[in-house]
Structure formats: structure tokens, C-alpha cells
Amino acid sequence: MSEELLQSLQNASLYQHPAGPFQVLQTHISWVLLTGEYAYKIKKPVDFGFLDFSTLEARRHFCREELRLNQRLAPQIYLEVVPLYGSPAAPQFSGDGEPFEYALKMRQFPQDCLLSELESAGGLAPEHVDALADQLARFHGAIPAADADSPHGTAAAVLEPVRQNFVQIRGMISDPNDLAQLDQLQGWAESVSERLSPLLDARRRRGHVRECHGDAHLGNIALLPEGPVLFDCIEFNEEFKWIDT
């Protein structure tokens, strides 16, 4: 479905805004269709254990969560969740019946606005870092702490995605030496988790577990006219596992 849908969406007549030229960007979990003024992000139907987008309901949920979370820091980029009607061969942004897919509509910006690109070109300045630090400090200070009875931030919750990584990796290797090294690494991770459990629990009790950004590297920050803007955050959701936007 994916290649057919992405190809079908590269049709300017489908959009209520000028569209084209088109470009498709890809990550391990999403496709992003650049249309000019706007970009449309579609989640891949993948299940990595710690992250599960395999059903339409999950993709709808995560699109809405991505919108909610990222509008906190980048409302000028994250606009709305749009349903796709029809079929991958003939998609429409309006129609009858049930949607067959969902996309996150975003305002497009030039890729050379990314701080990673700016840094590579030697244009990242101290004032950019200062502005980003001020923004993050205000953001973190305003976020409510996790409820005392929530599972977020417990030692067990922190360890679970680490364990999931080992489950996923183990299914991809067969060499005895690699498996032995993986066992050793997993044992170390379990040991460190046990040692740090009291510290993690104390940190949680003090209110230091919050719904922050989680992935604030230079490739997820754009320098727009109003200053550095953070986008593409991640979050842990107990019902639907990891959100990696």
C-alpha cells in the first residue's frame, strides 16, 4: 500500500493549496511527503515491540498524540490530523465512509533551517544555543509532574523498553559470539537498572518525571524567524507503548 499511496498523493489536484514539486522523506517509522507549503506525515504500519503502528486505530491515535505533544513547542508547524478516504490508488482528503489512513499535516520549512545543517555550515551561534536553553527551561518548568499513582518514571517502566530492545535484537542475530555478547550486555543493563532503582524512584517522588520533548537533538530543531523551534518529540504511553514521532 505504501508505495502506491505515496505515488498517488503526488497529484496536485488532490490539494486545496498549491502543491509541487513533491519529495518523499523517510524514517524507519514514517513517510513525510513534502508538497511545497505543507508536509504530510504518514506512519508506517510497523510493530517493533516497543512501538506498534500496525493497526489503523494505533496510527490515528499516534497522529493525534503527535499533534498534541508537538503543538506545545511548535504550533506553527503542527496543524491538524487529516483522514484519507478512498483507496491507496485513489486517495481523497474528503469523502464518505471510513478513512483508510491518517496523515499529520504540517507547515513545511526549508531543510537548511535545521540546526544540524546550520552547525555543519558553521552558522550555529552562541545566541542560538542561549535562546534554545531559555525555551527549554521555561517549557520544563511549566510541565506538570507525573501523577504519584502513574507508572511513568518507575524503575520498571524505564527498564521495559531496554528489555524490548534485547528482544528485538535477539531475533535478528544467530552467531553464537554475537548472542553471547548480547547476553553479557543484557546482564549489565539489568544489573545497572537494579542498582539505580532507588535513585529513579526517588527522582520520581521529587516530581522530576514529566512529559518533556525526549529527542532534542540538532536535527529536530529548526531556526525559524521567531527563533529555534523544537519539533518531533517522543513520549511513552502506557496503553500504546512508545510514541516515537
mmCIF file of C-alpha atoms in Angstrom:
data_model
loop_
_atom_site.group_PDB
_atom_site.id
_atom_site.type_symbol
_atom_site.label_atom_id
_atom_site.label_comp_id
_atom_site.label_asym_id
_atom_site.label_seq_id
_atom_site.Cartn_x
_atom_site.Cartn_y
_atom_site.Cartn_z
ATOM 1 C CA MET A 1 0.000 0.000 0.000
ATOM 2 C CA SER A 2 2.737 2.439 0.925
ATOM 3 C CA GLU A 3 4.442 2.946 -2.434
ATOM 4 C CA GLU A 4 1.106 3.123 -4.234
ATOM 5 C CA LEU A 5 -0.309 5.653 -1.767
ATOM 6 C CA LEU A 6 2.781 7.863 -1.787
ATOM 7 C CA GLN A 7 2.785 7.874 -5.568
ATOM 8 C CA SER A 8 -0.945 8.642 -5.722
ATOM 9 C CA LEU A 9 -0.573 11.568 -3.301
ATOM 10 C CA GLN A 10 1.884 13.238 -5.663
ATOM 11 C CA ASN A 11 -1.025 14.750 -7.592
ATOM 12 C CA ALA A 12 -1.522 18.488 -7.238
ATOM 13 C CA SER A 13 -5.258 18.249 -7.964
ATOM 14 C CA LEU A 14 -5.844 16.471 -4.614
ATOM 15 C CA TYR A 15 -4.910 19.522 -2.563
ATOM 16 C CA GLN A 16 -6.736 22.722 -1.698
ATOM 17 C CA HIS A 17 -3.427 24.565 -1.772
ATOM 18 C CA PRO A 18 -0.709 24.856 -4.414
ATOM 19 C CA ALA A 19 1.323 21.653 -4.404
ATOM 20 C CA GLY A 20 4.566 20.619 -6.048
ATOM 21 C CA PRO A 21 7.248 19.764 -6.695
ATOM 22 C CA PHE A 22 6.866 16.726 -4.454
ATOM 23 C CA GLN A 23 9.528 14.995 -2.386
ATOM 24 C CA VAL A 24 9.296 11.995 -0.058
ATOM 25 C CA LEU A 25 11.429 11.807 3.084
ATOM 26 C CA GLN A 26 11.592 8.541 5.015
ATOM 27 C CA THR A 27 12.481 7.381 8.508
ATOM 28 C CA HIS A 28 12.245 3.863 9.954
ATOM 29 C CA ILE A 29 8.679 4.579 11.148
ATOM 30 C CA SER A 30 7.243 7.336 8.918
ATOM 31 C CA TRP A 31 6.992 8.812 5.450
ATOM 32 C CA VAL A 32 6.903 12.583 5.030
ATOM 33 C CA LEU A 33 5.516 13.935 1.769
ATOM 34 C CA LEU A 34 6.760 17.454 1.025
ATOM 35 C CA THR A 35 4.344 19.386 -1.196
ATOM 36 C CA GLY A 36 5.753 22.904 -1.039
ATOM 37 C CA GLU A 37 3.944 24.936 1.599
ATOM 38 C CA TYR A 38 2.793 21.908 3.615
ATOM 39 C CA ALA A 39 4.124 18.467 4.528
ATOM 40 C CA TYR A 40 2.054 15.338 5.225
ATOM 41 C CA LYS A 41 3.439 12.733 7.618
ATOM 42 C CA ILE A 42 2.126 9.159 7.411
ATOM 43 C CA LYS A 43 3.115 6.485 9.906
ATOM 44 C CA LYS A 44 4.331 3.141 8.628
ATOM 45 C CA PRO A 45 2.314 0.060 9.705
ATOM 46 C CA VAL A 46 5.230 -1.390 11.680
ATOM 47 C CA ASP A 47 5.496 -3.209 15.008
ATOM 48 C CA PHE A 48 8.880 -3.069 16.720
ATOM 49 C CA GLY A 49 7.627 -4.313 20.073
ATOM 50 C CA PHE A 50 8.381 -1.086 21.933
ATOM 51 C CA LEU A 51 6.491 0.757 19.172
ATOM 52 C CA ASP A 52 3.388 -0.565 17.410
ATOM 53 C CA PHE A 53 1.771 1.254 14.460
ATOM 54 C CA SER A 54 0.418 -1.931 12.891
ATOM 55 C CA THR A 55 -3.287 -1.011 13.094
ATOM 56 C CA LEU A 56 -5.201 1.934 11.664
ATOM 57 C CA GLU A 57 -6.511 2.799 15.147
ATOM 58 C CA ALA A 58 -2.970 2.954 16.529
ATOM 59 C CA ARG A 59 -1.815 5.208 13.682
ATOM 60 C CA ARG A 60 -4.799 7.514 14.216
ATOM 61 C CA HIS A 61 -4.063 7.627 17.951
ATOM 62 C CA PHE A 62 -0.390 8.398 17.448
ATOM 63 C CA CYS A 63 -1.100 11.096 14.865
ATOM 64 C CA ARG A 64 -3.346 12.816 17.389
ATOM 65 C CA GLU A 65 -0.816 12.400 20.166
ATOM 66 C CA GLU A 66 1.951 13.754 17.956
ATOM 67 C CA LEU A 67 -0.180 16.797 17.226
ATOM 68 C CA ARG A 68 -0.995 17.331 20.908
ATOM 69 C CA LEU A 69 2.562 16.952 22.110
ATOM 70 C CA ASN A 70 4.293 18.969 19.430
ATOM 71 C CA GLN A 71 1.840 21.847 19.410
ATOM 72 C CA ARG A 72 3.248 22.740 22.827
ATOM 73 C CA LEU A 73 6.567 23.844 21.319
ATOM 74 C CA ALA A 74 5.827 24.090 17.588
ATOM 75 C CA PRO A 75 2.196 25.151 16.998
ATOM 76 C CA GLN A 76 3.265 26.992 13.858
ATOM 77 C CA ILE A 77 4.443 23.673 12.340
ATOM 78 C CA TYR A 78 1.898 21.107 13.596
ATOM 79 C CA LEU A 79 -1.516 21.978 12.140
ATOM 80 C CA GLU A 80 -4.010 19.085 12.132
ATOM 81 C CA VAL A 81 -4.632 15.374 11.633
ATOM 82 C CA VAL A 82 -6.293 14.698 8.283
ATOM 83 C CA PRO A 83 -8.087 11.465 7.293
ATOM 84 C CA LEU A 84 -7.556 9.879 3.885
ATOM 85 C CA TYR A 85 -10.607 8.438 2.132
ATOM 86 C CA GLY A 86 -10.983 6.254 -0.928
ATOM 87 C CA SER A 87 -8.095 3.896 -1.538
ATOM 88 C CA PRO A 88 -4.303 3.984 -1.882
ATOM 89 C CA ALA A 89 -4.758 4.092 -5.659
ATOM 90 C CA ALA A 90 -7.282 6.961 -5.480
ATOM 91 C CA PRO A 91 -6.917 8.832 -2.173
ATOM 92 C CA GLN A 92 -9.005 11.859 -1.225
ATOM 93 C CA PHE A 93 -8.847 14.276 1.712
ATOM 94 C CA SER A 94 -12.644 14.295 1.973
ATOM 95 C CA GLY A 95 -15.235 11.670 1.249
ATOM 96 C CA ASP A 96 -17.820 9.234 2.517
ATOM 97 C CA GLY A 97 -17.260 6.107 4.530
ATOM 98 C CA GLU A 98 -14.394 5.285 6.831
ATOM 99 C CA PRO A 99 -10.853 6.613 6.325
ATOM 100 C CA PHE A 100 -8.283 4.051 5.270
ATOM 101 C CA GLU A 101 -5.345 6.093 6.590
ATOM 102 C CA TYR A 102 -4.427 9.225 8.553
ATOM 103 C CA ALA A 103 -1.780 11.876 7.989
ATOM 104 C CA LEU A 104 -0.408 14.683 10.093
ATOM 105 C CA LYS A 105 -0.492 17.974 8.204
ATOM 106 C CA MET A 106 2.461 20.207 8.966
ATOM 107 C CA ARG A 107 3.754 23.530 7.709
ATOM 108 C CA GLN A 108 6.828 22.853 5.619
ATOM 109 C CA PHE A 109 10.117 24.661 6.192
ATOM 110 C CA PRO A 110 13.410 24.556 4.267
ATOM 111 C CA GLN A 111 15.698 21.734 5.364
ATOM 112 C CA ASP A 112 18.613 24.151 5.638
ATOM 113 C CA CYS A 113 16.779 25.689 8.628
ATOM 114 C CA LEU A 114 17.676 22.648 10.721
ATOM 115 C CA LEU A 115 20.274 23.366 13.376
ATOM 116 C CA SER A 116 22.150 20.268 12.229
ATOM 117 C CA GLU A 117 22.541 21.870 8.794
ATOM 118 C CA LEU A 118 23.386 25.224 10.341
ATOM 119 C CA GLU A 119 26.044 23.629 12.531
ATOM 120 C CA SER A 120 27.585 21.809 9.557
ATOM 121 C CA ALA A 121 27.804 25.111 7.688
ATOM 122 C CA GLY A 122 29.420 26.834 10.656
ATOM 123 C CA GLY A 123 26.441 29.089 11.272
ATOM 124 C CA LEU A 124 25.331 27.895 14.704
ATOM 125 C CA ALA A 125 25.975 30.790 17.079
ATOM 126 C CA PRO A 126 26.017 31.090 20.903
ATOM 127 C CA GLU A 127 22.862 33.211 20.816
ATOM 128 C CA HIS A 128 21.001 30.324 19.134
ATOM 129 C CA VAL A 129 22.029 27.972 21.947
ATOM 130 C CA ASP A 130 21.112 30.551 24.595
ATOM 131 C CA ALA A 131 17.654 31.046 23.066
ATOM 132 C CA LEU A 132 17.122 27.292 22.946
ATOM 133 C CA ALA A 133 18.220 26.868 26.578
ATOM 134 C CA ASP A 134 15.837 29.601 27.723
ATOM 135 C CA GLN A 135 12.972 27.997 25.816
ATOM 136 C CA LEU A 136 13.630 24.535 27.242
ATOM 137 C CA ALA A 137 13.957 25.855 30.786
ATOM 138 C CA ARG A 138 10.595 27.621 30.567
ATOM 139 C CA PHE A 139 8.990 24.597 28.946
ATOM 140 C CA HIS A 140 10.257 22.120 31.530
ATOM 141 C CA GLY A 141 9.279 24.416 34.378
ATOM 142 C CA ALA A 142 5.684 24.606 33.153
ATOM 143 C CA ILE A 143 5.087 20.884 32.561
ATOM 144 C CA PRO A 144 3.128 19.097 35.332
ATOM 145 C CA ALA A 145 4.937 16.262 37.088
ATOM 146 C CA ALA A 146 3.672 12.711 36.575
ATOM 147 C CA ASP A 147 0.915 11.710 38.988
ATOM 148 C CA ALA A 148 2.082 9.827 42.050
ATOM 149 C CA ASP A 149 -0.009 6.793 41.092
ATOM 150 C CA SER A 150 1.045 6.712 37.414
ATOM 151 C CA PRO A 151 3.533 4.098 36.173
ATOM 152 C CA HIS A 152 5.655 6.669 34.334
ATOM 153 C CA GLY A 153 9.210 7.049 35.540
ATOM 154 C CA THR A 154 9.301 3.998 37.778
ATOM 155 C CA ALA A 155 12.396 1.832 37.599
ATOM 156 C CA ALA A 156 10.340 -0.933 35.975
ATOM 157 C CA ALA A 157 8.956 1.445 33.339
ATOM 158 C CA VAL A 158 12.446 2.705 32.492
ATOM 159 C CA LEU A 159 13.781 -0.834 32.154
ATOM 160 C CA GLU A 160 10.933 -2.196 29.992
ATOM 161 C CA PRO A 161 11.939 -0.557 26.653
ATOM 162 C CA VAL A 162 15.553 -1.578 27.334
ATOM 163 C CA ARG A 163 14.407 -5.181 27.620
ATOM 164 C CA GLN A 164 12.348 -4.786 24.453
ATOM 165 C CA ASN A 165 15.484 -3.740 22.585
ATOM 166 C CA PHE A 166 17.159 -7.014 23.509
ATOM 167 C CA VAL A 167 14.093 -8.993 22.413
ATOM 168 C CA GLN A 168 14.119 -7.276 19.023
ATOM 169 C CA ILE A 169 17.874 -7.649 18.516
ATOM 170 C CA ARG A 170 17.924 -11.304 19.584
ATOM 171 C CA GLY A 171 15.541 -12.208 16.774
ATOM 172 C CA MET A 172 17.903 -10.696 14.207
ATOM 173 C CA ILE A 173 21.165 -12.475 15.047
ATOM 174 C CA SER A 174 22.266 -16.117 15.160
ATOM 175 C CA ASP A 175 26.051 -16.033 15.536
ATOM 176 C CA PRO A 176 26.961 -17.618 18.909
ATOM 177 C CA ASN A 177 29.560 -14.927 19.632
ATOM 178 C CA ASP A 178 27.042 -12.158 18.962
ATOM 179 C CA LEU A 179 24.449 -13.875 21.146
ATOM 180 C CA ALA A 180 26.972 -14.274 23.964
ATOM 181 C CA GLN A 181 27.881 -10.599 23.724
ATOM 182 C CA LEU A 182 24.184 -9.701 23.756
ATOM 183 C CA ASP A 183 23.643 -11.826 26.877
ATOM 184 C CA GLN A 184 26.538 -10.061 28.581
ATOM 185 C CA LEU A 185 25.190 -6.651 27.640
ATOM 186 C CA GLN A 186 21.696 -7.527 28.825
ATOM 187 C CA GLY A 187 23.056 -8.767 32.129
ATOM 188 C CA TRP A 188 24.924 -5.487 32.569
ATOM 189 C CA ALA A 189 21.758 -3.486 31.775
ATOM 190 C CA GLU A 190 19.713 -5.473 34.288
ATOM 191 C CA SER A 191 22.410 -5.022 36.928
ATOM 192 C CA VAL A 192 22.644 -1.269 36.382
ATOM 193 C CA SER A 193 18.865 -0.977 36.493
ATOM 194 C CA GLU A 194 18.746 -2.769 39.829
ATOM 195 C CA ARG A 195 21.495 -0.524 41.221
ATOM 196 C CA LEU A 196 19.809 2.674 40.033
ATOM 197 C CA SER A 197 16.247 1.712 41.008
ATOM 198 C CA PRO A 198 16.291 3.628 44.326
ATOM 199 C CA LEU A 199 17.642 6.722 42.573
ATOM 200 C CA LEU A 200 14.987 6.533 39.836
ATOM 201 C CA ASP A 201 12.191 6.086 42.347
ATOM 202 C CA ALA A 202 13.464 8.995 44.455
ATOM 203 C CA ARG A 203 13.670 11.166 41.349
ATOM 204 C CA ARG A 204 10.081 10.318 40.552
ATOM 205 C CA ARG A 205 8.884 11.132 44.076
ATOM 206 C CA ARG A 206 10.535 14.552 43.818
ATOM 207 C CA GLY A 207 8.469 15.379 40.723
ATOM 208 C CA HIS A 208 11.221 15.097 38.129
ATOM 209 C CA VAL A 209 9.263 12.821 35.747
ATOM 210 C CA ARG A 210 7.470 14.968 33.190
ATOM 211 C CA GLU A 211 6.147 14.792 29.644
ATOM 212 C CA CYS A 212 9.107 16.581 28.065
ATOM 213 C CA HIS A 213 10.450 16.519 24.493
ATOM 214 C CA GLY A 214 12.697 13.489 24.745
ATOM 215 C CA ASP A 215 14.620 13.878 21.477
ATOM 216 C CA ALA A 216 16.010 17.417 21.382
ATOM 217 C CA HIS A 217 18.959 16.903 19.037
ATOM 218 C CA LEU A 218 20.014 19.384 16.349
ATOM 219 C CA GLY A 219 18.119 17.524 13.621
ATOM 220 C CA ASN A 220 14.841 18.120 15.487
ATOM 221 C CA ILE A 221 15.268 21.870 15.893
ATOM 222 C CA ALA A 222 14.590 24.412 13.153
ATOM 223 C CA LEU A 223 15.767 28.002 13.153
ATOM 224 C CA LEU A 224 12.676 29.941 12.056
ATOM 225 C CA PRO A 225 12.237 33.746 12.008
ATOM 226 C CA GLU A 226 10.908 33.660 15.583
ATOM 227 C CA GLY A 227 13.926 31.665 16.820
ATOM 228 C CA PRO A 228 14.791 27.978 17.411
ATOM 229 C CA VAL A 229 11.729 25.708 17.267
ATOM 230 C CA LEU A 230 11.770 22.157 18.639
ATOM 231 C CA PHE A 231 9.703 19.524 16.827
ATOM 232 C CA ASP A 232 9.371 15.733 16.533
ATOM 233 C CA CYS A 233 9.227 14.854 20.240
ATOM 234 C CA ILE A 234 8.715 11.374 21.712
ATOM 235 C CA GLU A 235 6.626 10.142 24.618
ATOM 236 C CA PHE A 236 5.813 6.932 26.456
ATOM 237 C CA ASN A 237 2.161 5.933 26.528
ATOM 238 C CA GLU A 238 1.193 3.011 28.746
ATOM 239 C CA GLU A 239 -1.615 1.795 26.502
ATOM 240 C CA PHE A 240 0.058 2.168 23.117
ATOM 241 C CA LYS A 241 3.731 1.814 24.110
ATOM 242 C CA TRP A 242 6.324 4.199 22.718
ATOM 243 C CA ILE A 243 5.399 7.216 20.694
ATOM 244 C CA ASP A 244 8.414 7.993 18.507
ATOM 245 C CA THR A 245 7.290 10.816 16.266
#
